[in-house]
CSV table of C-alpha atoms and ligand atoms in Angstrom, one decimal:
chain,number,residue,atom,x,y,z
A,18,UNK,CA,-158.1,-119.8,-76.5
A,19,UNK,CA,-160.9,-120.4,-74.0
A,20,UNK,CA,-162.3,-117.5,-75.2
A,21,UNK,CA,-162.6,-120.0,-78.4
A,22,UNK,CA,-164.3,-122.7,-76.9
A,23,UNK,CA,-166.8,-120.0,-75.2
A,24,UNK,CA,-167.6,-117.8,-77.6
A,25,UNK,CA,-168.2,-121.1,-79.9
A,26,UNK,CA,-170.7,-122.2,-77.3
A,27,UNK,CA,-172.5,-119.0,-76.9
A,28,UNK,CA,-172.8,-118.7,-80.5
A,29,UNK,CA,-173.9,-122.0,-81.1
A,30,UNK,CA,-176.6,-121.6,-78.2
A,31,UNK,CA,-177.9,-118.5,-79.4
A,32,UNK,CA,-178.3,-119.9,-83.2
A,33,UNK,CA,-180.3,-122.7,-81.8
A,34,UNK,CA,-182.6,-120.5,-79.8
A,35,UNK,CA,-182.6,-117.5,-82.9
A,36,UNK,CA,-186.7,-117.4,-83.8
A,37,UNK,CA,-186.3,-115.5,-86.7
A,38,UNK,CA,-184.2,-115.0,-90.0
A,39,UNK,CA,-183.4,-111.4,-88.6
A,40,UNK,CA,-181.8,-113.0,-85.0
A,41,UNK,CA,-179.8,-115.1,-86.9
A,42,UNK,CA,-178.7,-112.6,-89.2
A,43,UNK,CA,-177.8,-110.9,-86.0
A,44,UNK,CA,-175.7,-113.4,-85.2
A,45,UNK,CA,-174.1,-113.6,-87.8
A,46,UNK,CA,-173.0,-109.9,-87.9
A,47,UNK,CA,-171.7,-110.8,-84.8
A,48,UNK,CA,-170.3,-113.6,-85.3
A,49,UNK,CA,-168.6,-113.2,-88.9
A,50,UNK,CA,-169.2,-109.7,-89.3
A,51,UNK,CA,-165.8,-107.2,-89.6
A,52,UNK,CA,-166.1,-106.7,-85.8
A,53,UNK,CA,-166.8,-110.2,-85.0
A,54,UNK,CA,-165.5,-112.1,-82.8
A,55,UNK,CA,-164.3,-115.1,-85.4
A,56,UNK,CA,-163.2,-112.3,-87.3
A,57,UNK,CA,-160.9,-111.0,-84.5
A,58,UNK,CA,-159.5,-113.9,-83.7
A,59,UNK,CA,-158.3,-114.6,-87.4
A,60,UNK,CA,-157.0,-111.3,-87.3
A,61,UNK,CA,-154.9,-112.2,-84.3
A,62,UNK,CA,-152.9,-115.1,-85.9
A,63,UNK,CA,-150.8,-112.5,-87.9
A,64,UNK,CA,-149.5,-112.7,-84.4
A,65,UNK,CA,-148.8,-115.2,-83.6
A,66,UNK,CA,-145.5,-117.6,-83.5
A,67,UNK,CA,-145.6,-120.7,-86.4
A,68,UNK,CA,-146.0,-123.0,-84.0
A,69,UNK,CA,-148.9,-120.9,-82.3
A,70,UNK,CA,-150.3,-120.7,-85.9
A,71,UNK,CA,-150.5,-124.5,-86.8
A,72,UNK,CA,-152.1,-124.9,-83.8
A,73,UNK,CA,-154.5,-122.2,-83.0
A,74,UNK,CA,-154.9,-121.6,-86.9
A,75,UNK,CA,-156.9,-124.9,-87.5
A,76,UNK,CA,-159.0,-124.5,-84.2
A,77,UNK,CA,-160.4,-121.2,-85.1
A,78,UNK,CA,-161.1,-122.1,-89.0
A,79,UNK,CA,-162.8,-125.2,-87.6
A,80,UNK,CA,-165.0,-122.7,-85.1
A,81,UNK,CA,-165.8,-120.6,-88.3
A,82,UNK,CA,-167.0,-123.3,-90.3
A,83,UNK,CA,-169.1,-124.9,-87.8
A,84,UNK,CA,-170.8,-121.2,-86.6
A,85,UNK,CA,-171.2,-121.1,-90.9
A,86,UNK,CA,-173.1,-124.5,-91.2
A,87,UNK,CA,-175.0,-123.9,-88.0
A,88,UNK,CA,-176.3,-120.3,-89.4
A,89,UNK,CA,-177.4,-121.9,-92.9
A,90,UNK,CA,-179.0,-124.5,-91.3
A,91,UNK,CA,-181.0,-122.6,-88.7
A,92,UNK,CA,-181.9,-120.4,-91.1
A,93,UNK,CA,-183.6,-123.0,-93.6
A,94,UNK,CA,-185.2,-124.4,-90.6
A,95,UNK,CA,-187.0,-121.2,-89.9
A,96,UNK,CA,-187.6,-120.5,-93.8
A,97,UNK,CA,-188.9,-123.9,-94.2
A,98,UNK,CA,-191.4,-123.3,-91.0
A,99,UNK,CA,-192.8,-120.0,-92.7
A,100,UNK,CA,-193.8,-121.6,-95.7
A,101,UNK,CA,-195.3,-124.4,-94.2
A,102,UNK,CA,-197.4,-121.8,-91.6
A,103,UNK,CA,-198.4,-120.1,-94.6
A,104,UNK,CA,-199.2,-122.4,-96.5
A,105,UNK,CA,-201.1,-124.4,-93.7
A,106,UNK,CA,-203.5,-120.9,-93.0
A,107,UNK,CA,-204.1,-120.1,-97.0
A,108,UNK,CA,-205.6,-123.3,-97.6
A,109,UNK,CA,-207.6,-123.4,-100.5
A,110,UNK,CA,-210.6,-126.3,-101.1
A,111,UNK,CA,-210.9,-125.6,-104.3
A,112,UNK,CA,-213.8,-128.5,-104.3
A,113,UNK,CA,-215.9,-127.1,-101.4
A,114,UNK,CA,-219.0,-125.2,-103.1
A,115,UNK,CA,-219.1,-121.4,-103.5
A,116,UNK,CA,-219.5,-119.9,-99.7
A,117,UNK,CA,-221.4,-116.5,-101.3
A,118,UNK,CA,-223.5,-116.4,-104.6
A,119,UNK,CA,-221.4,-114.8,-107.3
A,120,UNK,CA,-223.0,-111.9,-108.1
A,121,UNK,CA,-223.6,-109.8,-111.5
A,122,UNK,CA,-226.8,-110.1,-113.7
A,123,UNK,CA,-227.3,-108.9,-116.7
A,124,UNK,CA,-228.8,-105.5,-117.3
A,125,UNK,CA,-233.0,-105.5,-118.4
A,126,UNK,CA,-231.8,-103.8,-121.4
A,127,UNK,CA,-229.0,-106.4,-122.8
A,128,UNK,CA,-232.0,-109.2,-121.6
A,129,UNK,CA,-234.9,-107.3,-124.0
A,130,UNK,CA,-232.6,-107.0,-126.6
A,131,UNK,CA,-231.3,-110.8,-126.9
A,132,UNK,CA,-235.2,-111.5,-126.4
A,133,UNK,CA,-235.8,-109.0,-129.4
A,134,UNK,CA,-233.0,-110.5,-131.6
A,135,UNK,CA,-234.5,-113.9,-131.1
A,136,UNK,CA,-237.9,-112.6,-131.6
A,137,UNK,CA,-237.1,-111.2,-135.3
A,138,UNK,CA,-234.1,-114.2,-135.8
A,139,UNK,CA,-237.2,-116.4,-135.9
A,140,UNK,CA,-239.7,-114.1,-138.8
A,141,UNK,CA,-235.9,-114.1,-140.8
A,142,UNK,CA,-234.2,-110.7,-139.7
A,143,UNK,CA,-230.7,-110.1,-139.4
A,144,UNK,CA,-229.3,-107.9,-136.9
A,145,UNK,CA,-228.0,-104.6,-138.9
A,146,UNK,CA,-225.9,-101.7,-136.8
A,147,UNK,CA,-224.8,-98.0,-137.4
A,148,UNK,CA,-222.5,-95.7,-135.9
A,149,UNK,CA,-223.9,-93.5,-132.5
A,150,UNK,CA,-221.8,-90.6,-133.7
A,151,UNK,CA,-223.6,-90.3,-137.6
A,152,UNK,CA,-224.0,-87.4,-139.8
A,153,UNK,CA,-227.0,-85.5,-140.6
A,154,UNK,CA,-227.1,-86.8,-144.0
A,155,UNK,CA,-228.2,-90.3,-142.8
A,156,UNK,CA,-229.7,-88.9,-139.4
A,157,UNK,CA,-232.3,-86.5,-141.4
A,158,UNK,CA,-231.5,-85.8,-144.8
A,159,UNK,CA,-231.9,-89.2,-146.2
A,160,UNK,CA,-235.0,-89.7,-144.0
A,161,UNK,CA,-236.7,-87.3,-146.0
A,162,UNK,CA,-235.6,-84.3,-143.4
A,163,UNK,CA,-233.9,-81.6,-145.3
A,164,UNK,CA,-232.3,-79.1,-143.4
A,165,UNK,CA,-235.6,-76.8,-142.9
A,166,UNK,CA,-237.1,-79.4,-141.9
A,167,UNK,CA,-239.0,-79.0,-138.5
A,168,UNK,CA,-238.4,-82.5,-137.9
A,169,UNK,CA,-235.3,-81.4,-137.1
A,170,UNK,CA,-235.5,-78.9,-134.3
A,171,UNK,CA,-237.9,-81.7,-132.5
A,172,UNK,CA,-235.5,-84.2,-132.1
A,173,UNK,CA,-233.1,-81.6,-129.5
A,174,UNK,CA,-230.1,-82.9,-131.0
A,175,UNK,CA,-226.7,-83.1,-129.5
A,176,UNK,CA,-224.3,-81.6,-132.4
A,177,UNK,CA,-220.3,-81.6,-132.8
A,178,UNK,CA,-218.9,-78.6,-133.1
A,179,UNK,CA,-216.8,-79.6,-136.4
A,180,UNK,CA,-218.0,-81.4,-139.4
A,181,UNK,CA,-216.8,-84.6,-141.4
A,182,UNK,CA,-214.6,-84.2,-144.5
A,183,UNK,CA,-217.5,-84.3,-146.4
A,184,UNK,CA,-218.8,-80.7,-145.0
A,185,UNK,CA,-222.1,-82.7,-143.4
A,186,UNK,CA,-222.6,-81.6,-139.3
A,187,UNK,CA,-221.8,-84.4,-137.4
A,188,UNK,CA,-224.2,-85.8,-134.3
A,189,UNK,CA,-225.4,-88.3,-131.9
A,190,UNK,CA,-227.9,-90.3,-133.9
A,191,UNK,CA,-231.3,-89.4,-132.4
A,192,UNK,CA,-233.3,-92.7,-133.4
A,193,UNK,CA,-232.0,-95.9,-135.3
A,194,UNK,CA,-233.9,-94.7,-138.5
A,195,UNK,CA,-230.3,-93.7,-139.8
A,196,UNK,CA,-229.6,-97.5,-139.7
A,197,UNK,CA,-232.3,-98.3,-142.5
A,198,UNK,CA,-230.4,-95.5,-144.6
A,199,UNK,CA,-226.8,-97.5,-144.1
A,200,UNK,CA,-228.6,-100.8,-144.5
A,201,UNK,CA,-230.1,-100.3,-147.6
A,202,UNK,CA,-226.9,-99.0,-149.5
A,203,UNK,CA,-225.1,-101.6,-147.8
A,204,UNK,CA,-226.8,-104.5,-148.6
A,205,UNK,CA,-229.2,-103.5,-151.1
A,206,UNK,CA,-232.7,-105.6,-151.6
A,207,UNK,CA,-234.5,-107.5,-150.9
A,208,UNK,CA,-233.8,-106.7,-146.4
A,209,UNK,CA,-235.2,-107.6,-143.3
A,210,UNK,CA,-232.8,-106.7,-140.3
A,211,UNK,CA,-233.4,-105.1,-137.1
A,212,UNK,CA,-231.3,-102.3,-135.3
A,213,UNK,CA,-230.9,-102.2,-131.8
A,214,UNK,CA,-229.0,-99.4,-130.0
A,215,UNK,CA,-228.2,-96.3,-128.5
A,216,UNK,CA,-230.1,-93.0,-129.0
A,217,UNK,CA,-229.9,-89.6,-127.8
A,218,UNK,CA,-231.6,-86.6,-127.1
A,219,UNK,CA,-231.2,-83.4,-125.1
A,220,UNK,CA,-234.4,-84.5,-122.8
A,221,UNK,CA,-233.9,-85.3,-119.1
A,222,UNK,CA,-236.8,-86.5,-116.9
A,223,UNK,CA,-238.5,-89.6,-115.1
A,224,UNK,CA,-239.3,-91.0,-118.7
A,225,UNK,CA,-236.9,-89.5,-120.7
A,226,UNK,CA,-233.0,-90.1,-120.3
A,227,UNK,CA,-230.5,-88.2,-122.7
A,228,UNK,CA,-229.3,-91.6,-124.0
A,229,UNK,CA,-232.0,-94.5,-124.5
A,230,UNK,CA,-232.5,-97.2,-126.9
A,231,UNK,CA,-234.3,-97.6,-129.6
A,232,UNK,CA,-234.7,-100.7,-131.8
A,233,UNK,CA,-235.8,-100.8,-135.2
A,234,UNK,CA,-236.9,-102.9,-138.1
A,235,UNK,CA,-236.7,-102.0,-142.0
A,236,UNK,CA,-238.4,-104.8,-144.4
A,237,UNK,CA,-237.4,-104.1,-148.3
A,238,UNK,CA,-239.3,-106.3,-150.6
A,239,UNK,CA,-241.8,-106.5,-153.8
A,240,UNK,CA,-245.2,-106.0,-152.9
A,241,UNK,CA,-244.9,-105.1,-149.4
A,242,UNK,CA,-248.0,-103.6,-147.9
A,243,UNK,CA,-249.1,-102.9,-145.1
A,244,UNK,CA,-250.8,-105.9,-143.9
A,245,UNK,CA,-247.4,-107.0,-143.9
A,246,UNK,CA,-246.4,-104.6,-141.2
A,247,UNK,CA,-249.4,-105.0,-139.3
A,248,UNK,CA,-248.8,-108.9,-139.2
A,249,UNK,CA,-245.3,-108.8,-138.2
A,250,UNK,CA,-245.7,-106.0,-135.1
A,251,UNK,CA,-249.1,-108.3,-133.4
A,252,UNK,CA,-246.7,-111.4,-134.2
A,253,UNK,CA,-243.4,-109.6,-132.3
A,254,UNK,CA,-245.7,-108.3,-129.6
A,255,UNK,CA,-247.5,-111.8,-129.0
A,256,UNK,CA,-244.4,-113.1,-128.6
A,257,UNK,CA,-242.5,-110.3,-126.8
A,258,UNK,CA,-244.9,-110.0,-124.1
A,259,UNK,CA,-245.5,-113.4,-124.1
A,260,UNK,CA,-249.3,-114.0,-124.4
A,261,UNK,CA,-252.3,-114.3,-126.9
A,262,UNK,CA,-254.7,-111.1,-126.0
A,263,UNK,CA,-252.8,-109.0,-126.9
A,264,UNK,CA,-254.7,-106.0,-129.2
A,265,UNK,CA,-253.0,-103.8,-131.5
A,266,UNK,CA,-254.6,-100.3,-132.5
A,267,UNK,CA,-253.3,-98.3,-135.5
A,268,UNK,CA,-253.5,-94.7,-135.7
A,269,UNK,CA,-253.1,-92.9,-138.7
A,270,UNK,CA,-249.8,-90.6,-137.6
A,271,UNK,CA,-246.7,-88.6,-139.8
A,272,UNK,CA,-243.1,-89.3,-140.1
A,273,UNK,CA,-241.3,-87.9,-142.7
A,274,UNK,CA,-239.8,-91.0,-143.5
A,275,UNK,CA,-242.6,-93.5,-143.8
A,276,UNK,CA,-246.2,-92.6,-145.9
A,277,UNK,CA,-248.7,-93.6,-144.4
A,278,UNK,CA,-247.9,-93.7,-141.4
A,279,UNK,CA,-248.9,-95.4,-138.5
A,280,UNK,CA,-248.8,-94.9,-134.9
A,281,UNK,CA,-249.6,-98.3,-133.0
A,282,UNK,CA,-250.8,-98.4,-129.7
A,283,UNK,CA,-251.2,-101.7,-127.5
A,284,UNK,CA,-254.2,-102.4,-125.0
A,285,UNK,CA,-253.4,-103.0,-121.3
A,286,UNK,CA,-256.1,-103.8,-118.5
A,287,UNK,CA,-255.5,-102.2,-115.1
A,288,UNK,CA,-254.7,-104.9,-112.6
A,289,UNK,CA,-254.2,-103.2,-108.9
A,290,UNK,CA,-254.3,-100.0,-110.3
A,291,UNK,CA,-251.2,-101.2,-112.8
A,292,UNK,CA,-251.2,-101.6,-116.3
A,293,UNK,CA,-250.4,-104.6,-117.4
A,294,UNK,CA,-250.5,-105.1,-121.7
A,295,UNK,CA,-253.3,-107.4,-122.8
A,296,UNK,CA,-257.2,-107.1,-123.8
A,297,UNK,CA,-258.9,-104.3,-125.6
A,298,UNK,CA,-258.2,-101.1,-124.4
A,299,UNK,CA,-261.7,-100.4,-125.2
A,300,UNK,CA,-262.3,-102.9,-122.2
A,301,UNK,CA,-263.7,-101.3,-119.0
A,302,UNK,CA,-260.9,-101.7,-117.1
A,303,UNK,CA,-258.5,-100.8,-120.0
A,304,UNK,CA,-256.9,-97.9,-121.9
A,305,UNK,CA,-254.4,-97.6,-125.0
A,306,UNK,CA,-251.2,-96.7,-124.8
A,307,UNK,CA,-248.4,-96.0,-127.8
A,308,UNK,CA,-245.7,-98.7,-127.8
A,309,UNK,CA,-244.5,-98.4,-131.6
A,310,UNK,CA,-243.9,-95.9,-134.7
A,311,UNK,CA,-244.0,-97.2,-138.2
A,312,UNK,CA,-245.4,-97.2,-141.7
A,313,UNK,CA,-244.5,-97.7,-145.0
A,314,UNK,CA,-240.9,-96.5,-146.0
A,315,UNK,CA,-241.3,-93.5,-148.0
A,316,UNK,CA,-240.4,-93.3,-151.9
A,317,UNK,CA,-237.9,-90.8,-151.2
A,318,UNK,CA,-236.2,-92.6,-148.0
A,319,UNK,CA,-235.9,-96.1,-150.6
A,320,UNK,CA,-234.6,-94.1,-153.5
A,321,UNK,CA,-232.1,-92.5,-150.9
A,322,UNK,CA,-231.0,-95.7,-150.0
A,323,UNK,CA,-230.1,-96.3,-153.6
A,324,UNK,CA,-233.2,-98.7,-154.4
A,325,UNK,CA,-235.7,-98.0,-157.2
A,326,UNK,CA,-238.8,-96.8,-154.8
A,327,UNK,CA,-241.2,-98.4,-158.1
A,328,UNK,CA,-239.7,-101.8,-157.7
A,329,UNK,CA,-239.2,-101.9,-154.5
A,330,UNK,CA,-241.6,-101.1,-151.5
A,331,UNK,CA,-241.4,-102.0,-147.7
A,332,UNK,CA,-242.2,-101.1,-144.0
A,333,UNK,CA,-240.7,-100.1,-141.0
A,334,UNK,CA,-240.8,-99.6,-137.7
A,335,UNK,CA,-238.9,-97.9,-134.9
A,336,UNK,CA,-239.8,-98.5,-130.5
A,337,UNK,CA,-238.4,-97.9,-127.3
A,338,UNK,CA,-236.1,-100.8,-126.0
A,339,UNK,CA,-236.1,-99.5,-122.3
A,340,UNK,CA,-239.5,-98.8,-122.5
A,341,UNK,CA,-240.4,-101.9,-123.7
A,342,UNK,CA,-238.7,-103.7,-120.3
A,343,UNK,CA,-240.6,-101.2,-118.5
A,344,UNK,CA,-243.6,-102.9,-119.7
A,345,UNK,CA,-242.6,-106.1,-119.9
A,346,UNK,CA,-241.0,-106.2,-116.4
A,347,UNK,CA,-242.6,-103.6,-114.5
A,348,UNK,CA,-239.9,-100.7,-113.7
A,349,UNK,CA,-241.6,-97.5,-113.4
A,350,UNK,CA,-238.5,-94.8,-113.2
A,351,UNK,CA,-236.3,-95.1,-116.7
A,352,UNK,CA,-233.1,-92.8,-114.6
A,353,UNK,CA,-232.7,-96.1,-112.8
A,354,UNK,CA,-231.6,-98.1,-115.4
A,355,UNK,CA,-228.4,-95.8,-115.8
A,356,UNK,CA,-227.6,-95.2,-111.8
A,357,UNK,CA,-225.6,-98.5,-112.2
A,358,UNK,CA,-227.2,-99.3,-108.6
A,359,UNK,CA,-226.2,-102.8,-107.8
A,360,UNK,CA,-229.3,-103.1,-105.6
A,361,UNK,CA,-231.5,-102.0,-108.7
A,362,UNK,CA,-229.8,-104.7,-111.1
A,363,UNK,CA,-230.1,-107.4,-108.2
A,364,UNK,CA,-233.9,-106.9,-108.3
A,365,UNK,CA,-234.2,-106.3,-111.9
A,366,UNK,CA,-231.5,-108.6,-113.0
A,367,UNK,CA,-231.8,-111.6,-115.5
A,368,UNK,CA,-228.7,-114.5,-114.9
A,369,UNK,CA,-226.2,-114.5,-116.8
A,370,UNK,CA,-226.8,-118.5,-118.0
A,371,UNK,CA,-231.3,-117.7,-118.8
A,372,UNK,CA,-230.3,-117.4,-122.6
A,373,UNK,CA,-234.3,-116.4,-124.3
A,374,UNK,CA,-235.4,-119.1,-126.4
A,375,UNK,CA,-238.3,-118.7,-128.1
A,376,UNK,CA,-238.8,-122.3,-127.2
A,377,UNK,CA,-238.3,-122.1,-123.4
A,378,UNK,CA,-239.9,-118.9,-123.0
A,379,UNK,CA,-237.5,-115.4,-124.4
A,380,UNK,CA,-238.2,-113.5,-120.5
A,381,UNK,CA,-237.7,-116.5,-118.3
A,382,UNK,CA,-236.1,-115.0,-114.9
A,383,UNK,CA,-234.1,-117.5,-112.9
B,428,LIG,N1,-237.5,-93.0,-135.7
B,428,LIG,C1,-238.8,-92.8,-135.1
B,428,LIG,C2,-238.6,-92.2,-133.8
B,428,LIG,O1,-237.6,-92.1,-133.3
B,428,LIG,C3,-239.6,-94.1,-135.0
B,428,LIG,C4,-240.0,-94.7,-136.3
B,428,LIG,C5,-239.1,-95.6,-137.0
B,428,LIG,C6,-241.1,-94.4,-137.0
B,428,LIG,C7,-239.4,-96.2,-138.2
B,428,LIG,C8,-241.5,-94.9,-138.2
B,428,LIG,C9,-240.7,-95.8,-138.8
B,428,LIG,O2,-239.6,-91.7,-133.2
């Protein structure tokens, strides 16, 4: 029964020194495992003589408790030092300030078409929306495009290969015209909304990108004309690019769903060899160039949209949104605005908080 005491004070020693919940788990195999040692020794009082029993039998239950108690207790010891070493080394300060700048901006695109929506909020428009995947009813037909129309073979049009229930071929919309089709039967006259979105066409180069945005503006009222339209477009350019000299030029131009029609170009000086929009292009440092299509919305297009085209007359208008922010904030590659380049939307960028306000300025960059 020496073999007791030792064994006992081996054990013991070994639990004190044991580093690590796997050592004393060794131990405990060893210890109180099926091959231990305390193990053997209960074993051995089936043995044993009665009187070898009440003695012995008390010693080594006393041995297993004591090797039980301390196992447990070297083993919270080392649990409880873990935690506190971890969490000791993943410290958080939650008050110190941030060590990096968070990062993400919002896109030029999402920035020109709040500054757009706030533009138009202010001359009374609401914002009006249409489905990307539309029909060719509201895509052509009811803009005064019927289905020989060459209209149609200009716009490269991406089709489905199945059509709706209705029979009519279904497409990605090619312009936000569509949009004054839905707007009109949905919410009848008098109207003033704009319709920003997504557009697509088959086209593919540094100015042309198979999907692009387009925004545009339908006004339904009696007595519209076009001093109207021409009022409105010099007021949302003014404020768009944010100064006074800015000069508007209309050209007489066609679309099938406005007559007349009128094609307005902007005047830009060149400033280092860039244009920037302002002055007359007639200037001698200054040219032209188209920013906008509109006109007055034809009979056919307002009786289409359900309205009786000799009480009712209006304008309307359809531009570029990215090409607009190429303007505005001097990009000069339109592929870029899709590569999702993180370096790209760093430079060109707005922050997430520079809401436009017309009354703190609707392009102000942080
Ligand atoms: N939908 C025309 C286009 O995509 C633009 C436009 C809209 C012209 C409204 C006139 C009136 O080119």
């Amino acid at each position: 029964m020496e073999n007791l005491d030792q064994h006992q004070a081996e054990t013991l020693a070994a639990i004190a020194e044991a580093a690590t919940v796997q050592a004393i788990e060794a131990i405990r195999v060893s210890a109180l495992g099926k091959q231990g040692w305390v193990s053997a020794l209960l074993k051995s009082l089936g043995g044993m003589t009665r009187e070898q029993r009440h003695s012995e039998g008390p010693k080594i239950h006393a041995a297993r408790e004591a090797v039980t108690a301390a196992l447990s207790e070297r083993k919270a010891a080392l649990e409880h030092a873990a935690l506190e070493a971890r969490l000791a080394a993943e410290t958080v300060d939650l008050s110190l300030p941030a060590s990096e700048t968070p990062r993400g901006s919002v896109h030029p695109v999402s920035q020109v078409m709040d500054e757009l929506a706030e533009i138009f909020a202010d001359m009374g428009f609401a914002v009006a929306s249409g489905p990307e995947i539309e029909d060719d009813w509201h895509n052509f037909t009811a803009l005064n495009m019927p289905e020989t129309h060459p209209a149609r073979a200009m716009h490269d049009t991406f089709y489905f290969p199945d059509r709706d229930a209705e029979g009519r071929s279904m497409l990605l919309r090619t312009h936000t015209s569509p949009v004054q089709i839905r707007a009109m039967l949905d919410q009848g006259a008098p109207l003033r909304v704009i319709a920003p979105g997504r557009v697509y066409r088959s086209d593919s180069d540094a100015t042309h990108t198979p999907m692009f945005h387009q925004i545009e503006g339908l006004v339904i009222d009696k007595g519209i004309h076009l001093g109207h339209l021409k009022w409105t477009l010099e007021t949302f350019l003014k404020a768009f690019f944010e100064r006074d000299d800015i000069v508007l030029r209309l050209r007489p131009s066609y679309f099938p769903f406005t007559e007349p029609s009128v094609e307005v170009d902007v005047g830009y000086t060149l400033v280092g060899g860039k244009r920037v929009v302002g002055g007359s292009g007639d200037a001698p440092d200054g040219g032209w160039m188209e920013v906008l299509g509109s006109g007055m919305v034809n009979r056919k297009v307002i009786a289409f949209g359900g309205l009786d085209p000799d009480e009712w007359q209006g304008f309307a208008f359809g531009t570029g949104v990215d090409r607009l922010a190429m303007l505005k904030y001097g990009m000069d590659d339109l592929r870029a605005f899709f590569d999702g380049d993180a370096r790209w939307l760093g430079h060109y960028g707005f922050g997430a908080l520079d809401v436009p306000t017309l009354s703190g300025g609707v392009g102000v960059r942080a």
